[in-house]
Amino acid sequence: MTSNNPSVFLVMVNGQIESANFPEYDDLYCKYCFVYGHDWAPTSGLEEGISQITSKGRDSSQRLVWNFPLDITFKSTNPFGWPQIVVSVYGPDAFGNDVVRGYGAVHIPLTPGRHTRTIPMFVPESTSRLQKFTSWLMGRRPEYTDPKVVAQGEGREVTRVRSQGFVTLQFNIVTKDMKKLGYDTTSTEQVSPPQ
Amino acid sequence: MATSSDLREKLRNKRRALQESLGKVKDDTQALVPYDSDATKESDHTAVEELTSRGDDPGEALRRSLKAQRMKKKKKLVEEMSMEIPPEEEVVKAEVTTVQELQFEQEELSEDTSAEGARSARLQRDLPPLPVLRANSSLSESSMRQRVTEKLIVAKSIASRKMKQEASQEPPSRLQSLRDRELLTRFDREADPDLHEAEPSFAARVKFQDAARRAIRDKRGETGLPTAEEAYNFFTFNFDPEPQERRSKGQTKTRSRRREGEDQEDELDQEEEEEEEETEMEREQEGEEESRDRDEDAPLVRDEEEDLFIIDQSAQDFLEVKKSEYIGYNRRVLREREILFTPSMRAVPASSKLPENVQPRYPEEEGLYVGERPPVTLSNQNILENRILKQDQGKKWFGDDGRIMALPDPIKESSSRPPLYHLEEELDPALQTVYRKALKSKYVNRYIAGVGDTQGDYQLDVDVSGLIFSHHPLFSREHVLGARLAQLYDQYLSRQHKNLTCLLTDKLNGLRNTIRNMLELHSGEGISHVTQHRIAEYKQEVRHTRQLRDSEQEKDRTLLKSIIKVWKELKALREFQGFTNTPYKLYIRKEEVQRALDEREQEAEILAEVAELKAESEEDYERKMSEYRRQLEEWKSWRRKQKALKKKQKKRRQQSQDVNEEEDEGEQSEEELGEEPVKPEAPEKPDIAGLEQQVREKACRIRRKPGEPVLVPELTASSPVTPNEQCPRGEFARREDAAKCSLFIKVLYNDKEVSRTDSRSLNADFRVHFGQIFNLKIVNWPESIKLQIYESVSSFSSLLAEVCVPIPESSVLTGSAPSEELEFSSNQRVTFNHEGVGSDVPFSFAADGSNRQTLLTSGKLSCCVSWAVGDDDVPLAPPSSQSGADMHSGLRQMDAIACIGASGLNDMKRLGKWAAESRLDPNDPNNASIMQLLSVASGGEVAIPDYFRLEQLQEEFNFLSDEELQRSRRFRLLRLRSQEVAEFRHFKTIPATEREISEKVFEDYERRLKEGELVDTKEHIDAHRALVAKYLQKVRESVINRFLIAKHHYILSDLVVEEEVPSIGVLGLNLFKLAEPKRPLKPRRKERKKVTAQNLSDGDIKLLLNIIRGYDIPIRKPHTSKPAAAAKSARSYTETFTATASSQTALQGNDWPLGQPVIRPFVEVTFQRTVLQTSTAEGPNPCWNEELVLPFSAPNGDYSTSNLQAVRDEVFINIFDEVLHEVVEDERERGSTVHTRIERHWLGSIKIPFSTIYLQSRIDGTFKVATPPVLLGYSKEQSLGSEGGYDAIRSLSEGTFLTLFITIEPQLVPGDTIREKMKDVKFDTQEVERLLLACEIFEKDASQRFPDRPCLTTVVDINGKSVFITRFIRPLAPPKELLDAFPNNLQEATELVARYVSLIPFLPDSVSFAGICDLWSTCDQFLTLLAGDEEEHAVLLCNYFLSMGKKAWLIIGTAIPEGATAYVLTQEQNRYLIWNPSTGQYYGQYDTFCPLQTIGCLVNADNVWFNIQVYAAPMRMSFDVTKPKFWKPFFSRSFPDPGLSSVQPEELVYRRIDKAAAAELQDRIEKVLREKIMEWRPRHPTRWNRYCTATLRQFLPKLELSGGREMAEEHRLELQSLLGDYRISGFPLHLPFSEIRPIIEAVYSTGVHNVETPNVEFALAVYVYPYPSNVLSVWVYIASLVRTR
């Protein structure tokens, strides 16, 4: 692996899904998965995960804290299709049905270092008011066929969404051999200071 | 005088002394006394007294403060007794009579002292003096000032007494007050009463307050001196801002007095503290409390003995004990009452609202009009009135009637505006809204675009450098001449600079030389016409130039002459007037010339000119002569005519005698000829001699005489100007005036003055230098820049002239712009009575007053307007394109451009053309710029390309050149992947570097590309097939491209899962479900969860096959039962034996009647080369009930929907018979050892394409097993006895059946969205819109009512166009050969036709056009392609049937195992037959084994009927389409058939049968199969039995003829007779031919090659029977033979 001519570069991601801010909902849990291009392959770590259910704190910030760890390493030959993390949040509605509370995706930061990302979350809207009512009544809200849809642009034009809240993620990125393969992700001045 | 430092020092000392000894009070005082040397003796004395008498701490404090005050103020005291007065109150002070004050104070003094004396019962006593005082003051009517003083004194006395009391009796309370002082500011009076309310005197004081109030009111009413009031106001303002109101209302003074007393006390306390601080504080205190100081000082100064006995501090001062503060409720209420005012709601008596003794007057009663007041509630009104009454001058708010003044209610009862809308009418025309077009403000355009955001981006610099007067009213005569001289000299200089004469002379010489050269060149020889012409032109040019030069020379000379003349005049004038005004001095330099040379030159010049002139005049003469001759000729001819005419007339005259007539005629003739032309005169010969004379005269007029020196004038300003003193009076006055005169210039931008220069005085030489630059930041477009010259004489300025400055073009920038001189003049008439010549006034230089001149004020303004340059060298000019005027001014300099137009400037060609045409003088400096431009243009440096490039910079942005991109393997791989090329679509992790990619990656792909072009005949065997395959491929590609958009077209359901809105029915069902038992007794199969085929990988998907049971499997046939086999008894014996043996092992033998061999069938499933088999069952109707799990892997690991649909793999389900052969090598071992060999004999197979399973998601049913027509060694004959009824039913159908359940685990979502997408992507269509709409409605309705019944109205043809389905149905004749085969038997012919159709290879659309949709091809296309799926087969079959005169329909329905499919329905005499077009089988309507499960709709050429019956199974429905209850027609009365033409051809053209090709193919297939079989048996030798093969080959044509039926028995017998020695097992396979691969596959699946007996031999025969149009029927007979002996 210490050869001077590496054939792949590695991106190590660890971090956590820290917390969420959903002003109206409580008792939420989240799922995450990664979406990446053809040239990417996870070498170790979990590609998908589901968190515990968390309730709102009593403090004024009303945050939902998961502190759900992420730890995955990707290898790739091509930065195209840079991995994105897709987070979907679920929780019970008024009737106790488990419904989706938000989808969101963000690219894993490109530069090494510590990054904090806040993803705005959204859910697909019902097609009509009647639908909305029945879905509310029956606890079967519209969902994406695949949460990974939110990481791609194709076909999004047919959907309507409503924004829901925010999820804060924290990433620590370590890359290897990127520069050797000619991909310079650090800015010319210096690595962005930790936030 | 005590300074502040003194004071501090004193205080320090004092404290020190205090600390040293509290007891030695006296010493202290004594020690203090010397310090107070500047204090009055009296005060000192009193201080001592006080000390002796009291010596209290408070006393000391008071004393100290007072002393300090005194020392401070001492200086200001006007007199000893009066208080010091701050400077601003001098006025007040002045009004107070000192005398009065003195008296008063003395009185008080006495009183106070008495008070001091009687200290007991102080509190009671402190009041009594006041009334006395009050009375006193009121009586004496003294000023306010006095009263105040009294008050203060009283207060002081109270305070001092109290203090004393406190000090003596209860020191803690004293301290408390101190502490209070700290807490409260001086102005917080509220807190103070608390301190004293505890005093028992409170009630008494209140009483007194009332009395005092009354007294004051009275007093004020009577006297109210303004001074007093002012003084009082002063007090109130400075002292207590809060109780103002009370005072203004004339409230108690006692209270304030008391408060003042407290104040004083407070003050003292405070001062006690403050004194310890900096003097600064003291000064501040002084400023703030001057008034109080006064109060305090008043008694201090007078009552010394009182004030000064409080001197020293005691220890108690440093200790504070304080009670907790509590304010009682009552007290608070009281206090609030003092501050707050709650207006009463009760009505105010009228008397209080009106001036006293005035009765309310009611104007209404007096008959005056009073408007109605606006309604106000009475209570509110009362509140308001009460409130107003509390105010100053409150009464002015009340009217005469005692009510608040109010305007009448302004609200009118009715609207005063005319009604806009009438009920019926339109809007009043006058009120109609009229649309006016928006007008553009003329100022809009004047704003420079974008100036808003970049404020001040544009800046004009106006540089006004100076002014020179060429004439000014104050000019003296000398000045006039001087100015003229200067002007002339300037002119001279500029001419000199241009040097036109010289230039023109040179040009002239040049031209002459050219002409000479030309003439020499051609020296007399025939000069060409062109040359001649040019010479003429040159000559013309010479003449012109000469004239120009002459005039220039003349001008030069006159100029020189006039300069000299003016100079002479000037000199004369100077002499005449005796002084010099101007510094001008003209020197004339003479340049000597060589006379001889000069003469020669001149002579030559003259000669040349003369010669030219001569030539010219000669030429002229020539021309004139020719003209003359011509005219003369004309004239002569006329004359001749005339003569002729006259002769004629003469003749006539002779002939006739009538004279009159003759005359008439003569006249007539004369008239005819017209008037006689004037006889031309010959031109004069030019006077050559005279010419020379003329030239010489002219030369001497305009030129220097030869030898005359060249005169060069030189003007200097060096002449001394006569000083003023030496000038006569007139001149002196003029100079005075001139000195007074000054000028300034206003700068006007867009007619607004923006700035002006400083005023500068006029110099003696009438020049003004300003040298000012104005930077104009502009927002508006520059329209005009004007400079106004103002002349001001002694503060009176007048406009002299106005100069307009051109707006500079944007290229004119500060720094580079040259200064311009702008001339101006004024027509003001100015006259002077001194030497000044004035303006517009005639004057004369001559003494006699002759030669009068009138001059107007004029001059030149030197200025420069340019655009500024910003800090970063950016010109602050607006873009020039916006201003056309600028453009014009810029081009003005080049008249060439003006000539060809501005557009020509860009057109070098035109410019060049113009230059050539106008023969631009290249030497002319005016043309230099153009010439340069032309040279550059012609030099090709500015070659303008003929083409236009859109993205000229694109190349720079390419990070690689295209070639490199092509060459790079990595990029190629990436691109191919993104293009979704099948091979690379799922290529993971393309290496990062080039070197890691081998060329091999592309090999497959490139080969495939090549294959597309080359037809691999070996693979396809038949060239035609290859072509078809290629064509299909192409169609497929084009269709894929067409549908690519559709593929990427998403609908909501693709992305979002959303519950359907439940209908009532569903809701009810759901409710019903609630009542369902949790664990029903008969559970139903639940729908499995469907999985999207996205995140799947190899091994995830499994194919589940549940093989339940089989029916009617052929059974082994014992040889013995046949008589033909008798001869071979030995063999049969063995056979029987084996059979018995096997049956014995199977323990079944007994079930079967007599010697009947059993069968041990098992099912083997082959899928993707995975082979699984069930256990072996027994008997012809076995029951396995076994589940087989086969793994599935998608090609390329791609589990996307489209790819899964394209999977071509088939599931082969084969039924084998397991045959056990006992292999006994040694008979002796028979008893102990069982040695058997297992052989498997293929009985039949079912193949189901994976795509069907995938699309259907499950296949459940009983299927017919494709069995070979002949199965050697097996028969289907059954014993009649066994299982009677059951067999009877089954015997109706022939063949073997297998009950299966196939599904995929997990269940995959089939790509059923394609159809929906198709609807979104509208196909091109030729159908009318109305029809399509109807189709849509029809299909929608159908799918709503019966979602499971397929309904088709429009289909997509091979070109991707929507076509209505009925257009495909048209009677088409089948090949003639088929009809001829059975001319008499329609039944047979029909079956043959069906067979023919079934022989056309089957190729499902969904496979060929993966992920797309069904494409329907027409019959001719189908026959050409020789590939199609159910639809094509069905359409063709239906069309054939129709042409054969049958009633036929196309059935759109679902069948097993195909899924959605198309069958054909025919109506025979009394029954309906259902035909499966892909097998050629037909079923009766009530056939249980008919694979058709549901019927959706029927189609024929005229209509489409949708099945609206309860059941869709063919068995349970009616096919009578005329019944609208059962069938819903598409075309009905409401929507009749528009008469759609068919898309099918008129007639099908069949290609002839090519037997030779078939034979060739036959050989080839046989060869390939042989090789394959040998290949499949790598470990065993494969022997071929030639004899058998030959025999089999003979059978095959027979089989073909019979259609594969009824042959078995005969066949077998024949075979057995031939091959008696062998145990033979084999069968013929019948296939339609498309490619060789399926044949191989089919052979492989039979497993014949798997026989591993060492002595096995094989026989293989292939027979290809050609049908018309290259439809081939392939028979493969394969058999394995085992020699039994």
PDB file of N, CA, C and O in Angstrom, chain A residues 99-114:
ATOM      1  N   VAL A  99     -43.950   7.180  10.647  1.00  0.00           N
ATOM      2  CA  VAL A  99     -43.964   7.876   9.362  1.00  0.00           C
ATOM      3  C   VAL A  99     -42.633   8.570   9.173  1.00  0.00           C
ATOM      4  O   VAL A  99     -41.895   8.786  10.118  1.00  0.00           O
ATOM      5  N   VAL A 100     -42.404   8.895   7.951  1.00  0.00           N
ATOM      6  CA  VAL A 100     -41.141   9.540   7.635  1.00  0.00           C
ATOM      7  C   VAL A 100     -41.235  11.018   8.001  1.00  0.00           C
ATOM      8  O   VAL A 100     -42.269  11.657   7.830  1.00  0.00           O
ATOM      9  N   ARG A 101     -40.166  11.532   8.547  1.00  0.00           N
ATOM     10  CA  ARG A 101     -40.146  12.931   8.958  1.00  0.00           C
ATOM     11  C   ARG A 101     -39.181  13.760   8.147  1.00  0.00           C
ATOM     12  O   ARG A 101     -39.153  14.974   8.286  1.00  0.00           O
ATOM     13  N   GLY A 102     -38.384  13.121   7.373  1.00  0.00           N
ATOM     14  CA  GLY A 102     -37.480  13.930   6.557  1.00  0.00           C
ATOM     15  C   GLY A 102     -36.460  13.094   5.831  1.00  0.00           C
ATOM     16  O   GLY A 102     -36.028  12.046   6.305  1.00  0.00           O
ATOM     17  N   TYR A 103     -36.141  13.563   4.665  1.00  0.00           N
ATOM     18  CA  TYR A 103     -35.048  12.994   3.895  1.00  0.00           C
ATOM     19  C   TYR A 103     -34.038  14.091   3.650  1.00  0.00           C
ATOM     20  O   TYR A 103     -34.415  15.252   3.479  1.00  0.00           O
ATOM     21  N   GLY A 104     -32.821  13.728   3.590  1.00  0.00           N
ATOM     22  CA  GLY A 104     -31.811  14.727   3.265  1.00  0.00           C
ATOM     23  C   GLY A 104     -30.532  14.028   2.866  1.00  0.00           C
ATOM     24  O   GLY A 104     -30.294  12.881   3.241  1.00  0.00           O
ATOM     25  N   ALA A 105     -29.762  14.712   2.087  1.00  0.00           N
ATOM     26  CA  ALA A 105     -28.503  14.133   1.638  1.00  0.00           C
ATOM     27  C   ALA A 105     -27.463  15.223   1.572  1.00  0.00           C
ATOM     28  O   ALA A 105     -27.787  16.384   1.352  1.00  0.00           O
ATOM     29  N   VAL A 106     -26.261  14.838   1.759  1.00  0.00           N
ATOM     30  CA  VAL A 106     -25.164  15.790   1.620  1.00  0.00           C
ATOM     31  C   VAL A 106     -23.934  15.010   1.187  1.00  0.00           C
ATOM     32  O   VAL A 106     -23.777  13.831   1.514  1.00  0.00           O
ATOM     33  N   HIS A 107     -23.108  15.687   0.405  1.00  0.00           N
ATOM     34  CA  HIS A 107     -21.853  15.068   0.011  1.00  0.00           C
ATOM     35  C   HIS A 107     -20.932  14.996   1.224  1.00  0.00           C
ATOM     36  O   HIS A 107     -20.918  15.903   2.059  1.00  0.00           O
ATOM     37  N   ILE A 108     -20.201  13.966   1.256  1.00  0.00           N
ATOM     38  CA  ILE A 108     -19.172  13.892   2.271  1.00  0.00           C
ATOM     39  C   ILE A 108     -18.154  14.974   1.954  1.00  0.00           C
ATOM     40  O   ILE A 108     -17.832  15.186   0.790  1.00  0.00           O
ATOM     41  N   PRO A 109     -17.697  15.690   2.954  1.00  0.00           N
ATOM     42  CA  PRO A 109     -16.786  16.786   2.643  1.00  0.00           C
ATOM     43  C   PRO A 109     -15.564  16.298   1.873  1.00  0.00           C
ATOM     44  O   PRO A 109     -15.079  15.186   2.099  1.00  0.00           O
ATOM     45  N   LEU A 110     -15.118  17.134   0.996  1.00  0.00           N
ATOM     46  CA  LEU A 110     -14.017  16.728   0.131  1.00  0.00           C
ATOM     47  C   LEU A 110     -12.654  16.900   0.784  1.00  0.00           C
ATOM     48  O   LEU A 110     -11.715  16.208   0.434  1.00  0.00           O
ATOM     49  N   THR A 111     -12.611  17.838   1.655  1.00  0.00           N
ATOM     50  CA  THR A 111     -11.295  18.151   2.194  1.00  0.00           C
ATOM     51  C   THR A 111     -11.093  17.424   3.514  1.00  0.00           C
ATOM     52  O   THR A 111     -12.027  17.202   4.266  1.00  0.00           O
ATOM     53  N   PRO A 112      -9.878  17.053   3.798  1.00  0.00           N
ATOM     54  CA  PRO A 112      -9.614  16.420   5.084  1.00  0.00           C
ATOM     55  C   PRO A 112      -9.846  17.416   6.200  1.00  0.00           C
ATOM     56  O   PRO A 112      -9.737  18.623   6.013  1.00  0.00           O
ATOM     57  N   GLY A 113     -10.194  16.897   7.314  1.00  0.00           N
ATOM     58  CA  GLY A 113     -10.413  17.763   8.466  1.00  0.00           C
ATOM     59  C   GLY A 113     -11.767  17.525   9.070  1.00  0.00           C
ATOM     60  O   GLY A 113     -12.460  16.572   8.749  1.00  0.00           O
ATOM     61  N   ARG A 114     -12.107  18.427   9.941  1.00  0.00           N
ATOM     62  CA  ARG A 114     -13.345  18.267  10.689  1.00  0.00           C
ATOM     63  C   ARG A 114     -14.367  19.197  10.070  1.00  0.00           C
ATOM     64  O   ARG A 114     -14.094  20.376   9.813  1.00  0.00           O
TER      65      ARG A 114
END
